[in-house]
Amino acid sequence: MNLAWTHRRQWRKAVQIRGRRQWYQQWEVRKGVPRQMEEPGQVPTAEKLSGTFDCHFPFASESQSTSSVFELTKILGQSSRSLRPSVCASRFYSSIAKEMTVRDALNSALDEEMSADPKVFLMGEEVGEYQGAYKISKGLLEKYGPERVVDTPITEAGFTGIGVGAAYYGLRPVVEFMTFNFSMQAIDHIINSAAKSNYMSAGQISVPIVFRGPNGAAAGVGAQHSQCYAAWYASCPGLKVLAPYSSEDARGLLKAAIRDPDPVVFLENELLYGESFPVSAEALDSSFCLPIGKAKIERQGKDLTITAFSKMVGYALKVRPPFFLKAVSDAAEILAKEGISAEVINLRSIRPLDRPTINASVRKTNRLVTVEEGFPQHGIGAEICTSVIEESFGYLDAPVERIAGADVPMPYAANLERMAVPQVEDIVRAAKRVCYKSVPMAATA
Amino acid sequence: MALNQIASSSSRSNLLKPLITLFRPFSSSPADNTILTVETSVPFTGHNCDPPSRTVETTPTELLGFFKDMALMRRMEIAADSLYKSKLIRGFCHLYDGQEAVAVGMEAAITKKDCIITAYRDHCIYLGRGGTLVEAFSELMGRKGGCSKGKGGSMHFYKKDGGFYGGHGIVGAQVPLGCGLAFAQKYSKDGTVTFALYGDGAANQGQLFEALNMAALWDLPAILVCENNHYGMGTAEWRAAKSPAYYKRGDYVDGMDAFAVKQACKFAKEHALKNGPIVSTFIQLLFYYRLVSQSNAALERLHWNKQIRYRRQRILCSIGNMTAALSTPCSIIKFFGSFPFIILEMDTYRYHGHSMSDPGSTYRTRDEISGVRQERDPVERIRKLVLSHELATEKELKEIEKEIRKQVDEAIAQAKESPMPDPSELFTNVYVKGFGVEHVGDYGEFSIEIRLSGEKEGSEMPPLSTAEGWCGGRLGLEAYLLGFEGMDFSQILSYTEGNESFNQEAETSRPKLCFGISGLNMKPYTKIKVGYAYNRGPVPHFDPMRPLA
């Protein structure tokens, strides 16, 4: 009984430390995730976090450091999951680790780039007085004024054309689409006026523009607001297409995109906006940039390679649970428990695709699973699959598995929606199939 | 445009000599600083403001310049016609003859810092913005000497330093782009304006009204100019718009009168810059009444399709704003200070069909075409003005035209000699920076030496060091570094690559590929074998796990 009382007191204390604001943050995130209570008897993480936890691992660089942390935590005798440098542990205790939500990362990147270069300006619907439809551009209007943070009417074709025209003249616009579904209204300007101009003019007219906005499925928004446009834009030469996952990705890639003299399509994800990720001190520097065209190996492995981008990296790597909820383990972790060591690649850049990294990884592991949220036909996974077959066919030990969203418009009903978007179980099953370890299931493929 | 326009556009100096000798007598009789007054064909009327006067001041130089420029444009378009028919020009060729007055008059009113953006009928506007004949013909024939190095074609002429932003194939897309240029001009506080040209067919595009709304909302120094040649491809104006008055094609300007165009553009520019855009309208009523009264009989003979009568009834006054079109009281607009900006409508005509594949006679009669050519031809009008002001005799003008013809023929000959673009150009200019094309091809290897600066051969290096290397000469601009051999791969921690040219202007410049590597335990003066790839086809990508074969 005493033990239970201590348990409860510590748990309450932890909640108090966390505070109301963080609770709301987590509530936003947890809305779409089935709630699972922590098992009774499990030691709450307040104990685990009493030790020092240095979160300044160089997440932006090679992940050899990650594996060393794994070893370190094993040495300390803690379970690797609880003390690994992951979101769940460090998120609520910011006194120890520096964390940033993706929203703050994008906001700070925009802020810094706008202050560094007076030619950068932001244009889009509700970016100014509304503080951004998703609060990405919060505070920018007050800081830079209405000349540089321009609220537009709801006319995508018009304001995208105006943005591209301003880029022709030499300014550096950042055009925000409320979601990329609305970019279809303006896709003529993105492709014909922006992407092709440098080629058609043989280098005279360059278009240093960034088109950004949330892409892919949000929660319960229906068919017309849930499509993933990565494959559409990535097939067009002349564009660069980026898809960040973590805060550091968001910061580094957005800065690189704004500085890039080519048109960049920057695909964010609405569900990732509220998520916090630890950031290194290097990433907080105002000149921090990530290279375009280089993928990141989030987790080293030797049995198979999982490639993903944007939200699917989280599914492949981890699903972010608050500390007191039982973690819905990530695919890689589930597989690790079964003895399959998966290498997770965060693509970061869809065009140009980092084929060398993917191929090198496949040559190492000999198996590949591609994960994406969009429609399967002519998708990113199809391109990666073909690239691997062209380059590293002899190294493949099993056919490549593609996981994509269902080949249907996104339904509204919650259960159907869950079926239409890849889940962790799908990734795990595909990984097992690829490793020839799957157990055939009766009703599902 | 002045005399030197023609001089600069000619590439051979020996061409100039006869041209100059012809012009010497002109400078003696009326002096160049004489102001001539010319009346436009019809008076202007303003809407919500005072219109400019009907009399336009000009100088003999300018008048002759107009003649020469328009004759040159006319000859160029006709030559392009025959080149297309002899299959030297492929694909699209949209000709501008008949509409030269718009290009020439606009140029006279603005500077090279002002921007012009137009649709696909862009050959003459390109010339007006400072393009040369050789570049134009080379581009049309797809040669390296073209303004877009043969990669754009007829519809994609650009001249950024002359303020000409193309050349756009998608109907109506250039209007938001033009408003974007105006946005940038206002943002940079340049004090310049943008003229966005579009046709009567594009006047029905939704994005035009979107751009119009934003330009009026934000007071952009944009002037939308509708080159109304009355046919959107093959669809006459009245068949394309339910109510041309509703769509408010623009403020009316006689687009076949170069001086009317000049006056209108000058007025538009001044007002766009002075205190925010102010609406102004030119109403051109008398022209049509005159036409109708003088050639009523001709009117009856015209094709039923032409329905000229609608012009008589047309209000011919347009207000450049959708809200005004919805009859918002003008006082409210003035009170809030958000003046609508300017739309001009150039009433003009094209003699050729929409493009070279269009004979131009299935939707209009030949009588109509020849009627306009007789009554309103812009070159003829200027010729009559020149003769009436006694700036040149008939014979001299004919000499000028002959000279222009010769100039055009020489330009075509020179353009034909220009080579086709190099195959490697297929993959260049996709991006400004980096990457070029995903798939590269035709790879090779060569040996280079890595030099670590300041160190002697054989000396000790710190464990982690960086080195730079470059290889040049044979490589094209879009070569990529594939890998290194002769150095242990575990040593190389990172490398970056870049492409640079020594000197882009010099003929003898050789592009070089620069790269930097950092690694452990590197030695200075290491000879390594470098693999590079050049853009010719598929090639294996860089594989850090596998040394080069």
Coordinates of C-alpha atoms in Angstrom, one line a residue, chain B residues 12-430:
Chain B
R12 CA 27.8 44.4 -88.7
S13 CA 29.2 47.9 -88.9
N14 CA 29.4 47.9 -92.6
L15 CA 25.6 47.8 -92.6
L16 CA 25.5 51.1 -90.8
K17 CA 27.4 53.1 -93.3
P18 CA 24.8 53.3 -96.0
L19 CA 22.1 53.8 -93.3
I20 CA 24.0 56.7 -91.8
T21 CA 24.6 58.4 -95.0
L22 CA 21.0 58.2 -95.7
F23 CA 20.2 59.9 -92.5
R24 CA 22.7 62.7 -92.7
P25 CA 20.5 64.9 -94.8
F26 CA 17.8 64.6 -92.2
S27 CA 19.7 66.3 -89.6
S28 CA 20.0 69.5 -91.5
S29 CA 16.3 70.0 -92.3
P30 CA 14.2 70.0 -89.4
A31 CA 16.7 70.0 -86.6
D32 CA 16.6 67.2 -84.1
N33 CA 15.3 69.4 -81.3
T34 CA 12.4 70.6 -83.3
I35 CA 9.2 69.6 -81.6
L36 CA 6.6 68.4 -83.9
T37 CA 3.0 68.1 -82.8
V38 CA 1.0 65.2 -84.0
E39 CA -2.6 64.6 -83.3
T40 CA -3.8 61.1 -82.4
S41 CA -6.5 59.7 -84.6
V42 CA -9.2 60.3 -82.0
P43 CA -9.3 62.4 -78.8
F44 CA -9.0 60.8 -75.4
T45 CA -11.6 61.0 -72.8
G46 CA -10.8 60.3 -69.2
H47 CA -12.9 58.5 -66.7
N48 CA -12.5 59.8 -63.2
C49 CA -9.6 61.9 -64.2
D50 CA -8.4 64.4 -66.8
P51 CA -7.3 62.6 -69.9
P52 CA -4.1 63.6 -71.6
S53 CA -4.4 65.9 -74.6
R54 CA -4.8 64.6 -78.1
T55 CA -1.7 66.3 -79.3
V56 CA 1.4 64.5 -78.8
E57 CA 4.8 66.1 -79.0
T58 CA 7.5 64.3 -80.8
T59 CA 10.8 64.9 -82.6
P60 CA 11.8 64.0 -86.1
T61 CA 14.2 61.5 -84.7
E62 CA 11.5 59.8 -82.8
L63 CA 9.1 59.9 -85.8
L64 CA 11.7 58.3 -88.1
G65 CA 12.6 55.9 -85.3
F66 CA 9.0 54.8 -85.1
F67 CA 9.0 54.2 -88.8
K68 CA 12.2 52.2 -88.9
D69 CA 11.4 50.2 -85.9
M70 CA 7.9 49.3 -87.1
A71 CA 9.1 48.5 -90.6
L72 CA 11.8 46.3 -89.1
M73 CA 9.3 44.5 -86.9
R74 CA 7.0 44.0 -89.9
R75 CA 9.8 42.7 -92.0
M76 CA 10.9 40.3 -89.2
E77 CA 7.5 38.8 -88.8
I78 CA 7.1 38.3 -92.5
A79 CA 10.5 36.7 -92.7
A80 CA 9.5 34.5 -89.8
D81 CA 6.5 33.5 -91.8
S82 CA 8.5 32.3 -94.7
L83 CA 11.0 30.6 -92.4
Y84 CA 8.2 28.7 -90.8
K85 CA 6.9 27.6 -94.2
S86 CA 10.3 26.4 -95.1
K87 CA 10.3 24.3 -91.9
L88 CA 13.3 26.1 -90.3
I89 CA 11.0 27.2 -87.5
R90 CA 9.1 24.4 -85.8
G91 CA 6.2 24.2 -83.4
F92 CA 4.6 27.5 -82.5
C93 CA 5.1 30.8 -84.3
H94 CA 2.7 33.6 -83.3
L95 CA 3.2 36.7 -85.5
Y96 CA 2.7 40.2 -84.4
D97 CA 2.4 42.1 -87.7
G98 CA -0.3 44.7 -87.6
Q99 CA 0.2 45.2 -83.9
E100 CA 3.6 46.9 -84.1
A101 CA 2.3 50.2 -83.0
V102 CA 1.7 48.9 -79.5
A103 CA 5.3 47.7 -79.0
V104 CA 6.8 50.8 -80.5
G105 CA 4.6 53.3 -78.8
M106 CA 5.0 51.7 -75.4
E107 CA 8.8 51.7 -75.7
A108 CA 8.8 55.3 -76.5
A109 CA 6.9 56.1 -73.3
I110 CA 9.0 54.1 -70.8
T111 CA 12.5 53.2 -69.8
K112 CA 14.4 50.0 -69.8
K113 CA 14.0 49.8 -66.1
D114 CA 10.3 49.5 -66.4
C115 CA 9.2 45.9 -67.0
I116 CA 7.1 44.4 -69.7
I117 CA 5.7 41.0 -69.6
T118 CA 3.6 39.5 -72.3
A119 CA 2.1 36.3 -73.7
Y120 CA 3.4 34.3 -76.6
R121 CA 3.3 36.9 -79.3
D122 CA 6.5 38.3 -78.1
H123 CA 8.9 38.6 -81.0
C124 CA 8.5 42.4 -81.5
I125 CA 8.3 43.3 -77.9
Y126 CA 11.6 41.5 -77.5
L127 CA 13.1 43.6 -80.2
G128 CA 11.7 46.7 -78.7
R129 CA 13.3 45.9 -75.3
G130 CA 16.7 45.8 -76.9
G131 CA 16.9 42.3 -78.4
T132 CA 18.8 41.8 -81.7
L133 CA 17.5 40.3 -84.9
V134 CA 20.1 37.6 -84.8
E135 CA 19.2 36.5 -81.4
A136 CA 15.5 36.5 -82.3
F137 CA 16.0 34.4 -85.4
S138 CA 18.4 32.0 -83.7
E139 CA 15.9 31.4 -81.0
L140 CA 13.1 30.8 -83.4
M141 CA 15.3 28.3 -85.3
G142 CA 16.4 26.7 -82.0
R143 CA 20.1 27.6 -82.2
K144 CA 22.7 28.3 -79.6
G145 CA 22.9 32.0 -80.4
G146 CA 19.3 32.6 -79.4
C147 CA 18.2 34.7 -76.5
S148 CA 17.2 31.6 -74.6
K149 CA 20.0 29.5 -76.1
G150 CA 17.5 27.6 -78.2
K151 CA 15.8 26.1 -75.2
G152 CA 12.8 28.4 -75.1
G153 CA 11.5 28.8 -78.6
S154 CA 9.2 31.3 -80.1
M155 CA 7.0 31.7 -77.0
H156 CA 9.9 32.1 -74.5
F157 CA 12.0 35.1 -75.4
Y158 CA 13.4 36.8 -72.3
K159 CA 15.6 39.8 -71.8
K160 CA 16.0 40.4 -68.1
D161 CA 18.5 43.3 -68.4
G162 CA 16.2 45.0 -70.8
G163 CA 13.3 44.6 -68.4
F164 CA 11.5 42.0 -70.6
Y165 CA 10.2 39.0 -68.6
G166 CA 8.9 36.9 -71.4
G167 CA 7.3 35.2 -73.3
H168 CA 4.6 33.0 -71.6
G169 CA 2.7 30.1 -73.2
I170 CA -0.1 29.7 -70.7
V171 CA -2.8 32.2 -71.6
G172 CA -3.4 34.7 -68.9
A173 CA -0.6 33.5 -66.6
Q174 CA 1.5 36.5 -67.4
V175 CA -1.0 38.9 -65.7
P176 CA -0.4 37.7 -62.1
L177 CA 3.3 37.5 -62.9
G178 CA 3.2 41.1 -64.1
C179 CA 1.4 42.1 -61.0
G180 CA 4.1 40.3 -59.1
L181 CA 6.8 42.3 -60.9
A182 CA 4.9 45.4 -59.9
F183 CA 4.8 44.1 -56.3
A184 CA 8.5 43.7 -56.3
Q185 CA 9.0 47.1 -57.8
K186 CA 6.9 48.7 -55.1
Y187 CA 8.6 46.6 -52.5
S188 CA 12.0 47.7 -53.7
K189 CA 10.8 51.3 -54.1
D190 CA 12.3 51.5 -57.6
G191 CA 9.9 54.0 -58.9
T192 CA 9.3 51.9 -62.0
V193 CA 6.2 50.3 -63.4
T194 CA 5.2 47.1 -65.0
F195 CA 3.2 46.7 -68.2
A196 CA 1.4 43.3 -68.3
L197 CA 0.2 42.7 -71.8
Y198 CA -2.5 40.2 -72.6
G199 CA -5.1 39.6 -75.3
D200 CA -8.8 39.8 -75.5
G201 CA -9.0 36.0 -75.2
A202 CA -7.1 36.1 -71.9
A203 CA -9.3 38.9 -70.6
N204 CA -11.8 36.3 -69.6
Q205 CA -9.3 34.4 -67.4
G206 CA -10.1 34.1 -63.7
Q207 CA -6.5 34.6 -62.6
L208 CA -6.5 38.0 -64.3
F209 CA -9.3 39.2 -62.0
E210 CA -7.6 37.7 -59.0
A211 CA -4.4 39.6 -59.9
L212 CA -6.4 42.7 -60.7
N213 CA -8.1 42.6 -57.3
M214 CA -4.8 42.3 -55.5
A215 CA -3.1 44.9 -57.6
A216 CA -5.9 47.4 -56.9
L217 CA -6.0 46.3 -53.2
W218 CA -2.3 46.9 -52.7
D219 CA -1.8 49.9 -55.1
L220 CA 0.7 48.1 -57.2
P221 CA 2.3 50.1 -60.0
A222 CA 1.0 47.7 -62.6
I223 CA -0.6 48.7 -65.8
L224 CA -2.6 46.0 -67.5
V225 CA -2.7 46.4 -71.2
C226 CA -5.2 44.4 -73.2
E227 CA -4.0 44.1 -76.8
N228 CA -7.4 43.7 -78.2
N229 CA -7.1 42.3 -81.7
H230 CA -10.6 41.2 -81.4
Y231 CA -10.0 37.5 -81.9
G232 CA -9.0 35.1 -79.2
M233 CA -7.4 32.5 -81.5
G234 CA -10.5 32.0 -83.7
T235 CA -13.2 33.2 -81.4
A236 CA -14.3 36.8 -81.9
E237 CA -14.6 39.0 -78.9
W238 CA -18.3 39.1 -78.9
R239 CA -18.5 35.3 -79.0
A240 CA -16.2 34.9 -76.0
A241 CA -17.6 37.4 -73.6
K242 CA -21.3 37.6 -72.7
S243 CA -20.9 41.2 -71.9
P244 CA -17.7 42.9 -73.1
A245 CA -18.8 45.9 -71.0
Y246 CA -18.9 43.7 -67.9
Y247 CA -15.5 42.3 -68.4
K248 CA -14.4 45.9 -68.9
R249 CA -11.7 45.1 -71.3
G250 CA -9.9 48.3 -70.6
D251 CA -9.6 51.9 -71.3
Y252 CA -9.7 52.4 -74.9
V253 CA -6.7 53.4 -76.9
D254 CA -6.4 53.2 -80.7
G255 CA -3.7 50.5 -80.8
M256 CA -2.9 51.2 -84.5
D257 CA -1.7 54.7 -83.7
A258 CA 1.8 54.6 -82.2
F259 CA 1.4 58.1 -80.8
A260 CA -1.8 57.3 -79.1
V261 CA -0.2 54.3 -77.5
K262 CA 2.8 56.4 -76.5
Q263 CA 0.7 59.1 -75.0
A264 CA -1.5 56.5 -73.2
C265 CA 1.5 54.6 -71.8
K266 CA 3.2 57.7 -70.7
F267 CA 0.1 59.0 -69.0
A268 CA -0.5 55.6 -67.4
K269 CA 3.1 55.4 -66.1
E270 CA 3.0 58.9 -64.6
H271 CA -0.2 58.3 -62.9
A272 CA 0.7 54.9 -61.6
L273 CA 3.8 56.4 -60.0
K274 CA 2.6 59.8 -58.9
N275 CA 0.2 59.3 -56.1
G276 CA -0.7 55.8 -56.3
P277 CA -2.5 54.4 -59.2
I278 CA -5.4 56.5 -60.4
V279 CA -7.9 55.3 -62.7
S280 CA -8.0 56.8 -66.0
T281 CA -10.0 56.0 -69.0
F282 CA -9.7 56.9 -72.6
I283 CA -12.8 56.8 -74.5
Q284 CA -12.5 56.5 -78.2
L285 CA -15.8 57.2 -79.7
L286 CA -15.1 59.3 -82.7
F287 CA -13.0 56.8 -84.5
Y288 CA -15.8 54.3 -84.8
Y289 CA -18.4 56.9 -85.7
R290 CA -16.1 58.1 -88.5
L291 CA -15.4 54.6 -89.7
V292 CA -19.0 53.8 -89.7
S293 CA -20.1 57.0 -91.4
Q294 CA -17.4 56.8 -94.0
S295 CA -17.7 53.2 -94.8
N296 CA -21.2 52.3 -94.0
A297 CA -21.4 50.5 -97.3
A298 CA -18.3 48.6 -96.5
L299 CA -19.8 47.7 -93.1
E300 CA -22.7 46.0 -94.8
R301 CA -20.4 44.0 -97.0
L302 CA -18.5 42.6 -94.0
H303 CA -18.9 39.2 -92.8
W304 CA -21.9 38.5 -90.6
N305 CA -19.5 37.2 -88.1
K306 CA -17.9 40.5 -87.6
Q307 CA -20.9 42.5 -86.3
I308 CA -19.2 45.8 -86.1
R309 CA -22.3 47.5 -85.0
Y310 CA -21.7 46.4 -81.4
R311 CA -18.8 48.7 -81.4
R312 CA -21.0 51.7 -82.0
Q313 CA -23.1 50.8 -79.1
R314 CA -20.3 49.8 -76.8
I315 CA -19.7 52.2 -74.0
L316 CA -16.0 52.2 -74.6
C317 CA -15.3 53.4 -71.2
S318 CA -13.8 51.0 -68.8
I319 CA -13.0 51.3 -65.2
G320 CA -10.0 49.2 -64.1
N321 CA -11.6 47.5 -61.2
M322 CA -14.1 44.8 -60.7
T323 CA -15.7 46.7 -57.8
A324 CA -16.2 49.6 -60.1
A325 CA -17.7 47.4 -62.7
L326 CA -20.2 46.4 -60.1
S327 CA -21.1 50.1 -60.0
T328 CA -19.6 51.1 -56.7
P329 CA -19.9 54.8 -56.5
C330 CA -16.7 56.5 -57.4
S331 CA -16.8 58.8 -54.5
I332 CA -16.4 55.9 -52.1
I333 CA -13.4 54.7 -54.0
K334 CA -11.9 58.1 -53.8
F335 CA -12.7 58.5 -50.2
F336 CA -10.9 55.4 -49.2
G337 CA -8.0 56.3 -51.3
S338 CA -7.9 52.9 -52.9
F339 CA -7.9 54.0 -56.4
P340 CA -8.3 51.3 -59.0
F341 CA -5.2 51.0 -61.1
I342 CA -5.0 51.3 -64.8
I343 CA -6.2 49.0 -67.5
L344 CA -5.5 50.1 -71.0
E345 CA -7.1 48.5 -74.1
M346 CA -5.2 48.8 -77.3
D347 CA -7.6 48.4 -80.1
T348 CA -5.4 46.7 -82.6
Y349 CA -5.4 44.0 -85.3
R350 CA -3.3 41.2 -86.4
Y351 CA -3.0 40.4 -90.1
H352 CA -1.8 36.9 -89.7
G353 CA -3.9 34.2 -88.1
H354 CA -3.5 33.3 -84.5
S355 CA -0.4 31.2 -85.3
M356 CA 1.2 29.8 -88.4
S357 CA -1.1 26.9 -88.4
D358 CA -4.1 29.2 -88.7
P359 CA -4.9 30.6 -92.1
G360 CA -6.8 33.4 -90.4
S361 CA -9.7 33.4 -92.7
T362 CA -12.1 30.8 -91.4
Y363 CA -13.5 33.2 -88.8
R364 CA -13.0 36.5 -90.6
T365 CA -13.1 37.7 -94.1
R366 CA -10.2 38.7 -96.2
D367 CA -12.1 41.9 -96.9
E368 CA -11.9 42.8 -93.3
I369 CA -8.2 42.1 -93.1
S370 CA -7.5 44.2 -96.2
G371 CA -9.9 46.8 -95.0
V372 CA -8.0 47.3 -91.8
R373 CA -4.7 47.2 -93.7
Q374 CA -5.9 50.0 -95.9
E375 CA -7.5 52.2 -93.2
R376 CA -5.4 51.7 -90.1
D377 CA -2.1 50.2 -90.9
P378 CA 0.3 51.6 -88.3
V379 CA 3.4 51.7 -90.6
E380 CA 1.4 53.5 -93.2
R381 CA 0.1 56.1 -90.7
I382 CA 3.7 56.9 -89.7
R383 CA 4.8 57.0 -93.3
K384 CA 2.1 59.5 -94.1
L385 CA 3.2 61.6 -91.0
V386 CA 6.8 61.5 -92.1
L387 CA 5.9 62.6 -95.6
S388 CA 3.5 65.3 -94.4
H389 CA 6.1 66.7 -92.1
E390 CA 8.7 66.5 -94.9
L391 CA 11.2 64.6 -92.9
A392 CA 12.0 62.3 -95.8
T393 CA 11.0 61.7 -99.3
E394 CA 9.1 58.7 -100.6
K395 CA 12.3 57.5 -102.2
E396 CA 14.3 57.7 -99.0
L397 CA 11.7 55.8 -97.1
K398 CA 11.8 53.1 -99.7
E399 CA 15.5 53.0 -99.3
I400 CA 15.1 52.5 -95.6
E401 CA 12.8 49.7 -96.2
K402 CA 15.1 48.1 -98.6
E403 CA 17.9 48.4 -96.1
I404 CA 15.8 46.9 -93.4
R405 CA 15.0 44.0 -95.7
K406 CA 18.7 43.4 -96.3
Q407 CA 19.4 43.7 -92.6
V408 CA 16.8 41.0 -91.8
D409 CA 18.1 38.7 -94.5
E410 CA 21.6 39.1 -93.2
A411 CA 20.4 38.3 -89.7
I412 CA 18.7 35.2 -90.9
A413 CA 21.8 34.1 -92.7
Q414 CA 23.8 34.7 -89.5
A415 CA 21.3 32.9 -87.4
K416 CA 21.3 29.9 -89.8
E417 CA 25.1 29.6 -89.2
S418 CA 24.7 29.5 -85.5
P419 CA 25.0 25.9 -84.3
M420 CA 22.5 23.9 -82.5
P421 CA 22.9 23.7 -78.7
D422 CA 25.4 21.2 -77.4
P423 CA 23.9 17.9 -76.3
S424 CA 25.1 18.6 -72.8
E425 CA 22.8 21.6 -72.7
L426 CA 19.9 19.2 -72.3
F427 CA 20.7 19.0 -68.6
T428 CA 21.9 22.5 -67.8
N429 CA 19.9 25.3 -66.2
V430 CA 17.4 23.0 -64.6

